[in-house]
Coordinates of C-alpha atoms in Angstrom, one line a residue:
M26 CA 97.6 71.9 122.1
T27 CA 93.9 72.7 121.6
K28 CA 93.1 76.0 120.0
S29 CA 89.9 77.9 120.1
K30 CA 88.5 80.0 117.3
I31 CA 86.6 83.3 117.3
A32 CA 84.9 85.0 114.3
A33 CA 84.5 88.8 114.1
V34 CA 81.9 90.0 111.6
S35 CA 81.9 93.5 110.2
L36 CA 78.4 94.2 108.9
N37 CA 76.7 96.7 106.6
T38 CA 73.4 97.5 108.3
T39 CA 70.5 99.8 107.5
P40 CA 68.6 101.6 110.3
L41 CA 65.1 100.1 110.9
D42 CA 65.6 97.4 108.3
F43 CA 65.0 94.5 110.7
T44 CA 64.4 92.0 108.0
G45 CA 67.5 93.0 106.0
N46 CA 69.7 93.2 109.1
F47 CA 68.5 89.8 110.2
E48 CA 69.3 88.2 106.9
S49 CA 72.8 89.7 106.9
I50 CA 73.4 88.5 110.4
R51 CA 72.0 85.0 109.6
S52 CA 74.1 84.8 106.5
A53 CA 77.2 85.7 108.4
I54 CA 76.5 83.0 111.1
L55 CA 76.1 80.4 108.4
A56 CA 79.0 81.5 106.3
K57 CA 81.7 78.9 105.8
E58 CA 84.2 81.2 107.5
S59 CA 82.1 81.2 110.7
L60 CA 81.1 77.5 110.9
D61 CA 83.9 76.2 113.1
S62 CA 84.1 79.2 115.4
E63 CA 83.2 78.8 119.1
L64 CA 82.1 82.5 119.2
I65 CA 80.8 84.9 116.6
L66 CA 80.9 88.6 117.4
F67 CA 78.8 91.2 115.6
P68 CA 79.0 95.0 115.9
E69 CA 77.1 97.4 118.2
L70 CA 73.4 97.8 117.5
S71 CA 73.6 95.5 114.5
I72 CA 69.9 94.3 114.8
S73 CA 68.3 97.8 114.7
G74 CA 71.0 99.7 113.0
Y75 CA 73.2 102.2 114.7
G76 CA 71.8 105.4 113.1
C77 CA 68.1 105.2 114.1
E78 CA 68.3 108.7 115.6
D79 CA 65.0 109.6 117.4
A80 CA 63.3 106.5 116.1
F81 CA 65.1 104.9 119.0
Y82 CA 62.2 106.4 121.1
R83 CA 59.7 104.2 119.4
P84 CA 58.7 101.1 121.5
Q85 CA 58.2 99.1 118.3
V86 CA 62.0 99.5 117.6
W87 CA 62.9 97.8 120.8
E88 CA 60.1 95.2 120.4
K89 CA 61.2 94.3 116.8
S90 CA 64.8 94.1 118.0
I91 CA 63.8 91.5 120.6
Q92 CA 61.8 89.6 118.0
V93 CA 64.8 89.4 115.8
L94 CA 67.0 88.4 118.7
N95 CA 64.7 85.5 119.5
Q96 CA 64.9 84.4 115.8
L97 CA 68.7 84.4 116.0
K98 CA 69.2 82.4 119.1
S99 CA 68.3 79.1 117.5
I100 CA 70.2 79.5 114.2
S101 CA 73.4 77.9 115.6
P102 CA 72.7 77.0 119.2
N103 CA 76.2 75.4 119.8
Q104 CA 78.0 78.6 119.0
V105 CA 78.0 81.7 121.2
I106 CA 76.5 84.6 119.2
V107 CA 77.1 88.1 120.5
V108 CA 74.9 90.7 118.8
G109 CA 73.8 94.3 119.5
L110 CA 70.4 95.9 120.0
P111 CA 68.5 98.5 122.0
V112 CA 66.8 97.2 125.2
F113 CA 64.3 99.0 127.4
V114 CA 64.8 98.1 131.1
D115 CA 62.8 99.7 134.0
S116 CA 62.6 103.4 133.0
F117 CA 65.7 103.5 130.7
L118 CA 66.8 102.6 127.2
Y119 CA 70.1 100.8 127.0
N120 CA 72.6 100.1 124.2
C121 CA 73.2 96.4 124.8
M122 CA 75.0 93.3 123.5
A123 CA 73.1 90.1 123.8
V124 CA 74.9 86.8 124.4
L125 CA 73.1 83.9 122.7
Y126 CA 74.0 80.2 123.4
Q127 CA 72.1 76.9 123.3
D128 CA 68.8 78.4 122.2
K129 CA 68.9 80.9 125.1
I130 CA 69.6 84.6 125.7
Q131 CA 72.3 84.0 128.3
A132 CA 72.6 87.7 129.2
L133 CA 72.3 91.3 128.1
V134 CA 75.3 93.6 128.6
P135 CA 74.7 97.4 128.7
K136 CA 77.1 99.9 127.4
L137 CA 78.7 101.9 130.2
N138 CA 80.4 104.8 128.4
L139 CA 78.2 106.5 125.8
A140 CA 79.9 108.2 122.8
N141 CA 78.8 111.9 122.8
T142 CA 81.5 113.7 120.9
G143 CA 81.9 114.6 117.2
V144 CA 79.4 112.7 115.2
H145 CA 77.9 110.7 118.0
Y146 CA 75.0 111.7 120.2
E147 CA 74.3 108.5 122.1
R148 CA 73.3 110.3 125.4
R149 CA 70.3 111.7 123.6
W150 CA 68.8 108.2 123.4
F151 CA 70.5 105.9 125.8
H152 CA 71.1 105.7 129.5
A153 CA 74.5 105.0 130.9
P154 CA 74.6 103.1 134.3
K155 CA 77.0 104.7 136.8
E156 CA 78.2 101.4 138.1
F157 CA 78.4 97.7 137.1
Q158 CA 75.0 96.1 136.8
N159 CA 73.8 92.7 138.0
K160 CA 70.1 92.0 138.0
I161 CA 67.5 89.8 136.4
I162 CA 64.9 91.2 134.0
S163 CA 61.9 89.7 132.2
L164 CA 61.8 89.4 128.4
G165 CA 58.5 87.7 127.6
E166 CA 58.5 84.5 129.6
E167 CA 62.3 84.4 130.0
Q168 CA 64.3 85.7 133.0
I169 CA 67.5 87.2 131.7
P170 CA 70.6 88.3 133.5
F171 CA 71.2 92.0 132.8
G172 CA 74.5 93.6 133.6
N173 CA 78.2 93.2 133.4
F174 CA 79.6 89.6 133.6
V175 CA 82.5 87.4 132.8
F176 CA 81.4 84.5 130.7
T177 CA 83.3 81.3 131.3
F178 CA 83.9 78.3 129.0
P179 CA 85.7 75.3 130.5
Q180 CA 88.9 76.4 128.7
W181 CA 88.7 80.2 128.5
S182 CA 86.5 83.2 129.5
F183 CA 85.4 86.4 128.0
A184 CA 83.8 89.8 128.8
I185 CA 82.3 92.5 126.7
E186 CA 83.0 96.3 126.5
I187 CA 81.1 98.1 123.8
C188 CA 82.9 100.6 121.5
E189 CA 83.4 103.7 123.6
D190 CA 84.1 101.5 126.7
S191 CA 87.3 100.5 125.0
W192 CA 88.3 104.1 124.3
S193 CA 87.6 105.3 127.9
S194 CA 90.4 106.2 130.3
F195 CA 89.0 103.7 132.8
K196 CA 88.1 100.7 130.7
P197 CA 85.7 98.2 132.1
S198 CA 88.1 95.5 130.9
Q199 CA 90.5 96.6 133.6
W200 CA 88.2 95.0 136.1
Y201 CA 87.2 92.1 133.8
N202 CA 90.8 91.3 133.4
L203 CA 91.4 91.2 137.2
L204 CA 88.5 88.7 137.4
G205 CA 90.3 86.4 134.9
A206 CA 88.8 87.3 131.5
D207 CA 91.1 85.9 128.8
V208 CA 89.3 87.6 125.9
I209 CA 87.7 91.1 125.7
L210 CA 85.2 91.5 123.0
S211 CA 84.8 95.1 121.7
P212 CA 81.9 95.4 119.2
G213 CA 81.8 98.9 117.7
A214 CA 80.1 101.5 115.6
S215 CA 83.2 103.5 115.1
H216 CA 83.0 106.1 112.3
F217 CA 85.5 106.4 109.6
A218 CA 88.1 109.2 109.6
M219 CA 91.2 109.2 107.6
G220 CA 94.0 107.6 109.6
K221 CA 91.7 106.5 112.5
Q222 CA 92.3 102.8 112.0
T223 CA 95.9 103.3 112.9
I224 CA 94.8 104.9 116.2
R225 CA 92.4 102.0 116.9
K226 CA 95.1 99.4 116.4
Q227 CA 97.5 101.3 118.7
I228 CA 94.8 101.5 121.5
F229 CA 94.0 97.8 121.3
K230 CA 97.6 96.6 120.9
E231 CA 98.6 98.5 124.0
T232 CA 95.5 97.4 126.0
S233 CA 96.2 93.7 125.1
R234 CA 99.9 94.1 126.1
N235 CA 99.0 95.9 129.3
Q236 CA 96.2 93.4 130.3
N237 CA 97.9 90.3 128.8
N238 CA 94.8 89.2 126.9
L239 CA 93.2 88.9 123.5
Q240 CA 91.2 91.9 122.3
V241 CA 88.7 91.3 119.6
F242 CA 87.4 94.4 117.7
T243 CA 84.7 94.5 115.1
N244 CA 82.8 97.3 113.5
L245 CA 80.0 98.3 111.2
C246 CA 80.9 99.0 107.6
G247 CA 79.4 101.3 104.9
N248 CA 77.3 104.3 104.7
E249 CA 74.7 103.2 107.2
S250 CA 72.3 106.1 107.6
G251 CA 73.5 108.9 105.2
R252 CA 76.2 111.0 106.8
I253 CA 78.6 108.6 108.7
I254 CA 80.7 106.0 106.9
F255 CA 81.9 103.0 108.9
E256 CA 85.0 101.2 107.8
G257 CA 84.8 97.6 109.1
G258 CA 88.4 96.5 109.7
A259 CA 87.8 93.9 112.4
F260 CA 91.1 92.8 114.1
F261 CA 92.5 90.7 116.8
A262 CA 95.2 92.1 119.2
S263 CA 96.9 89.6 121.5
L264 CA 99.7 90.4 124.0
G265 CA 100.7 93.6 122.3
N266 CA 100.5 92.4 118.7
I267 CA 97.9 92.6 115.9
M268 CA 97.3 89.0 115.0
K269 CA 94.8 89.3 112.2
E270 CA 93.0 92.2 110.5
G271 CA 89.9 92.0 108.3
P272 CA 89.0 94.0 105.2
R273 CA 88.2 97.7 105.6
L274 CA 85.6 99.7 103.6
H275 CA 84.3 96.5 101.9
F276 CA 81.3 96.7 99.5
T277 CA 79.9 93.3 100.6
P278 CA 77.1 92.9 103.1
F279 CA 79.4 91.4 105.6
A280 CA 83.0 90.2 106.1
V281 CA 84.1 87.5 108.5
T282 CA 87.6 87.6 110.0
T283 CA 88.7 84.7 112.2
H284 CA 91.5 83.9 114.6
C285 CA 92.6 80.8 116.4
F286 CA 94.3 81.2 119.8
H287 CA 95.7 79.1 122.6
P288 CA 94.0 80.1 125.9
S289 CA 97.0 78.6 127.7
E290 CA 99.3 81.0 126.0
I291 CA 97.3 84.0 127.3
R292 CA 97.2 82.6 130.8
A293 CA 100.9 81.8 130.8
A294 CA 101.6 85.4 129.8
K295 CA 99.4 86.6 132.6
A296 CA 101.3 84.5 135.1
R297 CA 104.6 85.7 133.8
Q298 CA 103.9 89.4 133.4
F299 CA 100.6 90.6 135.0
R300 CA 100.5 91.9 138.6
E301 CA 97.5 93.3 140.4
P302 CA 97.5 97.1 140.3
H303 CA 97.7 99.2 143.4
P304 CA 95.8 101.0 144.8
H305 CA 93.2 98.4 144.3
L306 CA 89.8 99.6 142.9
T307 CA 86.9 97.5 144.1
P308 CA 83.7 97.9 142.0
N309 CA 80.6 96.0 142.6
E310 CA 81.1 92.4 142.2
I311 CA 81.0 91.2 138.6
P312 CA 79.6 87.7 138.5
D313 CA 80.5 84.7 136.3
I314 CA 78.0 83.3 133.9
P315 CA 79.2 79.7 133.1
L316 CA 78.4 78.5 129.6
R317 CA 77.6 75.0 130.7
T318 CA 79.6 72.0 129.6
R319 CA 77.8 70.2 126.7
S320 CA 76.7 66.6 126.9
Q321 CA 78.8 64.0 125.2
A322 CA 76.5 64.0 122.1
E323 CA 76.7 67.8 121.9
R324 CA 80.5 67.7 122.3
K325 CA 80.7 65.3 119.4
E326 CA 78.4 67.4 117.3
S327 CA 80.4 70.6 118.0
S328 CA 83.9 69.1 117.9
R329 CA 84.3 71.1 114.6
F330 CA 84.6 74.2 116.8
L331 CA 88.1 73.1 118.0
V332 CA 91.1 73.4 115.8
T333 CA 93.7 70.9 117.0
D334 CA 95.6 70.0 113.9
K335 CA 98.2 72.3 112.3
R336 CA 96.9 71.3 108.8
E337 CA 93.4 72.4 109.8
E338 CA 94.8 75.6 111.2
N339 CA 96.3 76.4 107.8
K340 CA 92.9 75.9 106.2
E341 CA 91.4 78.7 108.3
H342 CA 89.6 81.0 105.9
S343 CA 89.5 84.6 106.5
T344 CA 88.7 87.6 104.3
A345 CA 91.5 89.4 106.1
N346 CA 93.2 92.0 104.0
T347 CA 96.0 93.9 105.7
E348 CA 97.0 95.8 102.6
S349 CA 97.7 99.3 103.8
L350 CA 96.0 102.3 102.2
S351 CA 97.5 105.8 101.8
V352 CA 95.3 108.7 103.2
F353 CA 94.3 109.5 99.6
E354 CA 93.3 105.8 99.0
E355 CA 91.4 105.8 102.2
F356 CA 89.5 108.9 101.0
T357 CA 88.9 107.2 97.6
K358 CA 87.5 104.0 99.0
A359 CA 85.5 105.6 101.8
V360 CA 83.7 108.1 99.6
S361 CA 83.1 105.5 96.9
L362 CA 81.6 103.2 99.4
G363 CA 79.5 106.0 100.8
L364 CA 78.2 106.8 97.3
Y365 CA 77.4 103.1 96.6
D366 CA 75.4 102.7 99.8
Y367 CA 73.6 106.0 99.4
M368 CA 72.5 105.1 95.9
R369 CA 71.6 101.5 96.9
K370 CA 69.7 102.2 100.1
S371 CA 67.8 105.2 98.5
K372 CA 66.8 102.9 95.7
T373 CA 67.8 105.4 93.0
K374 CA 69.4 104.6 89.6
G375 CA 72.6 106.6 89.8
Y376 CA 74.1 110.1 89.9
T377 CA 73.7 113.2 87.8
L378 CA 76.5 115.7 87.9
S379 CA 76.9 119.3 86.7
L380 CA 80.4 118.9 85.4
S381 CA 82.2 122.3 85.3
G382 CA 85.7 121.4 84.2
G383 CA 86.9 122.2 87.8
A384 CA 88.6 120.1 90.4
D385 CA 85.5 119.5 92.6
S386 CA 83.1 118.2 89.9
A387 CA 85.9 116.2 88.4
T388 CA 86.6 114.6 91.8
C389 CA 82.9 113.6 92.1
A390 CA 83.0 112.0 88.6
L391 CA 86.2 110.1 89.4
L392 CA 84.8 108.8 92.7
V393 CA 81.5 107.6 91.1
S394 CA 83.6 105.7 88.5
A395 CA 85.8 104.2 91.2
M396 CA 82.6 103.2 93.0
V397 CA 81.4 101.2 90.0
S398 CA 84.7 99.4 89.6
M399 CA 85.1 98.5 93.3
S400 CA 81.5 97.4 93.8
K401 CA 81.7 95.0 90.7
Q402 CA 85.1 93.7 91.9
E403 CA 83.7 92.8 95.3
N404 CA 80.1 91.8 94.5
G405 CA 80.4 90.5 91.0
E406 CA 80.1 91.9 87.5
D407 CA 76.3 91.6 87.6
I408 CA 75.8 93.7 90.8
F409 CA 74.2 96.6 89.0
P410 CA 71.6 94.6 87.0
K411 CA 70.7 92.9 90.3
L412 CA 70.0 96.3 91.7
G413 CA 68.0 97.3 88.7
I414 CA 70.6 99.9 87.6
S415 CA 71.9 100.4 84.1
E416 CA 75.7 100.8 84.4
T417 CA 75.9 102.8 81.2
Q418 CA 73.5 105.4 82.6
L419 CA 74.7 105.3 86.2
L420 CA 76.6 108.6 85.8
V421 CA 75.3 111.4 83.6
T422 CA 77.2 114.7 83.3
L423 CA 76.1 118.0 82.0
Y424 CA 78.3 121.0 81.1
Q425 CA 76.3 124.2 81.3
K426 CA 78.3 127.0 79.7
T427 CA 77.9 130.7 79.5
K428 CA 80.0 133.3 77.7
N429 CA 82.1 133.5 80.9
N430 CA 83.3 130.0 80.6
S431 CA 86.6 129.3 78.9
P432 CA 87.0 126.7 76.1
I433 CA 89.5 124.8 78.3
T434 CA 87.0 123.9 81.0
E435 CA 84.6 122.5 78.4
E436 CA 87.4 120.5 76.9
I437 CA 88.3 119.1 80.4
A438 CA 84.7 118.2 81.1
R439 CA 84.2 116.5 77.8
T440 CA 87.6 114.6 77.9
L441 CA 86.9 113.4 81.5
S442 CA 83.5 112.1 80.5
E443 CA 85.0 110.2 77.6
E444 CA 87.8 108.8 79.7
L445 CA 85.2 107.5 82.3
G446 CA 82.8 106.3 79.6
C447 CA 79.8 108.1 81.0
E448 CA 77.0 109.9 79.3
Y449 CA 77.9 113.6 78.6
H450 CA 75.9 116.6 77.4
S451 CA 76.8 120.2 76.8
I452 CA 74.4 123.1 76.6
S453 CA 74.5 126.9 76.6
I454 CA 72.5 128.8 79.2
D455 CA 73.3 132.4 78.1
E456 CA 69.7 132.9 76.8
M457 CA 68.2 131.8 80.1
V458 CA 70.5 134.0 82.1
S459 CA 69.7 137.0 79.9
Q460 CA 66.0 136.3 80.2
S461 CA 66.2 136.1 84.0
V462 CA 68.3 139.3 84.2
G463 CA 65.9 141.1 81.8
I464 CA 62.8 140.2 83.8
I465 CA 64.3 141.6 87.0
E466 CA 65.6 144.7 85.2
S467 CA 62.0 145.4 84.2
V468 CA 60.9 145.0 87.8
K469 CA 63.7 147.2 89.2
G470 CA 63.5 149.7 86.3
T471 CA 67.3 149.7 86.0
K472 CA 70.0 148.1 83.9
L473 CA 72.2 145.7 85.8
N474 CA 76.0 146.1 85.3
W475 CA 79.1 144.4 86.6
K476 CA 80.4 147.4 88.5
E477 CA 77.3 147.8 90.8
H478 CA 75.7 144.4 90.6
D479 CA 78.7 142.0 90.5
L480 CA 77.5 139.4 93.0
A481 CA 74.0 139.2 91.7
L482 CA 75.1 138.7 88.2
Q483 CA 77.5 136.0 89.2
N484 CA 74.9 134.1 91.2
I485 CA 72.2 134.1 88.6
Q486 CA 74.4 132.0 86.4
A487 CA 74.7 129.3 89.1
R488 CA 71.0 129.5 89.9
V489 CA 69.9 129.1 86.3
R490 CA 71.9 125.9 86.1
S491 CA 70.2 124.4 89.2
P492 CA 66.7 123.8 87.8
L493 CA 68.1 122.3 84.6
I494 CA 70.4 119.8 86.3
W495 CA 67.6 118.9 88.7
L496 CA 65.3 118.3 85.8
L497 CA 67.9 116.0 84.2
A498 CA 68.5 114.2 87.5
N499 CA 64.7 113.6 87.9
L500 CA 64.3 112.3 84.4
N501 CA 67.2 109.9 85.0
G502 CA 65.8 108.7 88.4
H503 CA 69.1 109.9 89.9
L504 CA 70.5 111.6 92.9
L505 CA 72.1 115.0 92.2
L506 CA 75.6 115.5 93.4
S507 CA 76.6 118.7 95.0
T508 CA 80.3 119.4 94.5
G509 CA 81.2 121.8 97.3
N510 CA 84.1 121.2 99.6
R511 CA 84.7 122.1 103.2
S512 CA 86.8 125.2 102.4
E513 CA 83.9 126.6 100.4
A514 CA 81.4 125.7 103.2
A515 CA 83.5 127.4 105.8
V516 CA 83.4 130.8 104.0
G517 CA 80.1 130.5 102.2
Y518 CA 81.8 130.4 98.7
T519 CA 78.7 128.9 97.1
T520 CA 75.5 130.1 95.5
M521 CA 72.5 129.0 97.5
D522 CA 70.0 127.2 95.3
G523 CA 72.7 127.2 92.6
D524 CA 75.9 125.1 92.9
S525 CA 74.9 124.2 96.5
S526 CA 71.9 122.3 95.1
G527 CA 72.0 118.5 95.4
S528 CA 70.9 115.3 97.2
I529 CA 74.3 114.8 98.7
A530 CA 77.6 116.7 99.1
P531 CA 80.3 113.9 99.1
L532 CA 83.3 116.3 99.3
A533 CA 82.1 118.7 102.0
G534 CA 84.1 116.8 104.6
V535 CA 87.5 117.7 103.2
S536 CA 89.4 120.9 102.2
K537 CA 90.1 122.2 98.8
E538 CA 93.8 121.8 99.5
F539 CA 93.3 118.1 100.2
L540 CA 91.3 117.6 97.0
L541 CA 94.0 119.3 94.8
D542 CA 96.7 117.1 96.5
W543 CA 94.5 114.0 95.9
L544 CA 94.3 114.8 92.2
D545 CA 98.0 115.3 92.0
D546 CA 98.5 111.9 93.8
I547 CA 96.4 110.2 91.1
Q548 CA 98.5 111.8 88.4
K549 CA 101.7 110.4 90.1
G550 CA 100.2 106.9 89.7
N551 CA 99.9 106.4 93.4
N552 CA 96.2 105.6 93.7
R553 CA 95.5 101.9 93.0
F554 CA 91.8 102.6 92.5
I555 CA 92.0 105.5 89.9
S556 CA 94.5 105.7 87.1
P557 CA 96.0 109.0 85.8
K558 CA 93.8 110.9 83.4
H559 CA 94.7 113.4 80.6
S560 CA 91.7 115.5 81.7
V561 CA 93.1 115.8 85.2
Q562 CA 96.5 116.8 83.8
M563 CA 94.8 119.6 81.9
L564 CA 92.7 120.6 84.9
R565 CA 95.8 120.9 87.2
T566 CA 97.4 123.4 84.8
T567 CA 94.5 125.8 85.3
K568 CA 93.8 127.9 88.3
P569 CA 90.6 127.1 90.3
T570 CA 87.9 129.5 89.2
A571 CA 84.2 129.8 89.4
E572 CA 84.0 131.3 85.9
L573 CA 81.1 133.6 86.8
K574 CA 82.8 136.9 85.8
P575 CA 83.7 138.1 82.3
L576 CA 86.8 136.3 81.1
T577 CA 88.6 139.6 80.9
E578 CA 88.7 139.8 84.7
H579 CA 90.6 136.5 85.0
Q580 CA 88.6 135.4 88.0
E581 CA 90.4 133.0 90.4
D582 CA 89.1 131.4 93.6
E583 CA 92.2 132.2 95.6
K584 CA 92.0 135.9 94.5
D585 CA 88.4 136.0 95.6
L586 CA 89.2 134.4 99.0
M587 CA 92.8 133.7 99.9
P588 CA 95.3 131.0 99.1
Y589 CA 93.7 127.6 99.9
P590 CA 96.5 126.4 102.2
I591 CA 96.2 129.5 104.3
L592 CA 92.4 129.2 104.4
N593 CA 92.7 125.6 105.4
S594 CA 95.2 126.4 108.2
I595 CA 93.1 129.3 109.6
E596 CA 89.9 127.1 109.5
R597 CA 91.6 124.3 111.4
K598 CA 93.0 126.7 114.0
L599 CA 90.0 128.8 114.7
V600 CA 87.2 126.2 114.2
Y601 CA 88.7 122.8 115.2
L602 CA 91.4 123.8 117.6
A603 CA 89.6 126.8 119.0
M604 CA 92.8 128.9 119.0
S605 CA 92.8 132.6 119.6
E606 CA 93.5 135.0 116.8
V607 CA 96.8 136.0 118.4
D608 CA 98.1 132.4 118.7
S609 CA 96.8 131.6 115.2
L610 CA 98.6 134.6 113.7
E611 CA 101.9 133.6 115.4
E612 CA 101.7 130.0 114.0
L613 CA 100.7 131.3 110.5
K614 CA 103.8 133.5 110.4
T615 CA 105.9 130.4 110.9
E616 CA 103.9 128.4 108.3
F617 CA 103.8 131.1 105.6
P618 CA 106.9 133.2 106.1
W619 CA 106.6 134.8 102.7
E620 CA 103.3 136.5 103.7
T621 CA 103.4 139.7 105.7
K622 CA 102.0 139.8 109.2
E623 CA 99.4 142.4 108.1
Q624 CA 98.3 140.2 105.2
L625 CA 97.9 137.2 107.4
F626 CA 96.0 139.2 110.0
G627 CA 93.7 140.4 107.2
Y628 CA 93.1 136.8 106.1
I629 CA 92.1 135.9 109.6
Q630 CA 89.7 138.7 109.9
K631 CA 88.2 137.9 106.5
F632 CA 87.8 134.2 107.4
K633 CA 86.1 135.1 110.7
K634 CA 83.6 137.4 109.0
L635 CA 82.8 135.0 106.2
F636 CA 82.5 132.0 108.6
G637 CA 80.2 133.8 110.9
I638 CA 77.8 135.1 108.2
S639 CA 77.8 131.7 106.4
Q640 CA 76.3 129.4 109.0
W641 CA 72.8 129.8 107.5
K642 CA 74.3 128.4 104.3
R643 CA 75.9 125.5 106.0
E644 CA 72.5 124.7 107.6
R645 CA 71.0 124.3 104.1
L646 CA 73.7 122.4 102.4
P647 CA 73.0 118.8 101.4
P648 CA 74.0 116.0 103.7
S649 CA 77.8 115.3 103.7
F650 CA 80.1 112.6 104.7
H651 CA 82.3 112.8 107.8
L652 CA 85.8 112.1 106.4
D653 CA 88.4 114.0 108.3
E654 CA 89.3 114.7 112.0
Y655 CA 86.5 117.2 112.0
G656 CA 83.6 118.5 109.8
L657 CA 81.3 121.5 109.4
D658 CA 78.0 119.7 108.8
P659 CA 75.8 121.3 111.5
K660 CA 73.7 118.1 111.9
S661 CA 76.6 115.7 112.5
S662 CA 79.8 117.6 113.3
Y663 CA 79.9 121.3 114.1
R664 CA 77.1 123.4 115.5
F665 CA 77.3 127.1 115.4
P666 CA 74.7 129.8 115.9
I667 CA 73.0 131.3 112.8
L668 CA 72.8 134.6 114.7
S669 CA 75.5 135.7 117.0
N670 CA 77.9 138.6 117.7
E671 CA 80.1 137.2 115.0
T672 CA 77.4 137.4 112.3

């Protein structure tokens, strides 16, 4: 029985890098994994890059995308290549997939459902047709079918629904399936969130079972444009089962996952199980586009596309890696990949970090170290010399102590740096803090004291640290890591132009509670990417503290704010779930029965006040990664007024 083979490519693109994206696409087409595939599927907007933002308005972006498309169509003319790009038609810009075959653009297929929730704002740039399209447009001297089609080979047929189309309640594939499509291609730019791949697979498994077909999903991978991480993870779902899954969160430019299938098995399943739904929905007619039968010579040339021998089937090469990751390992690999791409694409030499001896800065250091290990494992030991980066100077840490710092935090910072093998320095900033305070005392004509000027005296320590760590980062040619987490962003527990300073805030997408649990998971030996550390063990025996008050006051973060699990729960209820205070309080009483109702109500009121007055701080924080089911980055996740009745 003759089998057919499809290749799904997950791709690391860069917005507006037409040359680089072309080379990655070309390399994937010519990769040995792809050579005997009848069809090669690439992700959404893979020619231009997904995250072009308002640069999508530039005509040269569409024009260069078409130029690249014309270069691609002749690379492997006897294979069908399906690749994404923006296309301007009549008065509208569309998010399209192009179908290339036999040196021609066979058709352009527009996206019908535009993603416009969470981190996606596609309706800002693209037009969504209200019904299926079928027309002819001009691209240069070519006349190209534009719209929604079923593409037919002699043995099987396919149709395309783009990313959000596959998540919609009314999927275009429902109609494609009625018209006989055996395979549904779903190219995506689906952002990473912990646990989201499980949801994806559930959706496509059920759709393939319900429609009795083969569903092919592929995705972008990596930190494409700064804030959003894509996770790759191409997979094939057939008749209710995941048949093959490709690598997730890979550090390589692309990964090819292939699958061989019997079209006759799909059609037999349809005959046995599929029945036309009632009532019958009749959209505009969706035409067929036959992919013409090749000549005898062409068939002989392309016979390598058909896998007919069991021995050959066993030789099928795939980079598939179905090894499951825990939620903490997903976080580890996603942030490490985000840091790798941010550094690589910004053409900087590494990261500088103000290491405090606390959980957040330690997490940043651990993740940079994990990034180094994973990128070398996947790209070769010489990857950093190739990038012009000295591995020994890739991470530089600085401990900036005052008289309010305890000896234990300095020991933690030093020990962690030694365990990671990174460059470490320790300096005292007491003199600079005293000079700054003295200058302002002379201006104000008063002596500052902890009773009346507590907050100002705390903040000046963090602000004095900022220019020094920035100077060191500049000298290193590095990006500066900001160490704040989402819990601190929610309540403004950060010093502006102090510990909030940085080029990127890799932890701002997750709560403090999650980070502490992540460190504990490492110490249990559960994280395959990071081994237990003596420094982390020391860290977890100390209470989280800013160390900005005199040591005699025993400052602790949870005393300043509230217990982190309660803060995290209140934040999720009020911000993400938009629950009322009354309903939130009732659930908090169940979650934290040891707290009094009055205490919990006080925490809610404190959170509301701090959240409202801290929006201006969130507007000024460095870019962060979207990692959880929601985020607080106002440019990608959660928009809130700087001024309102709640501020």
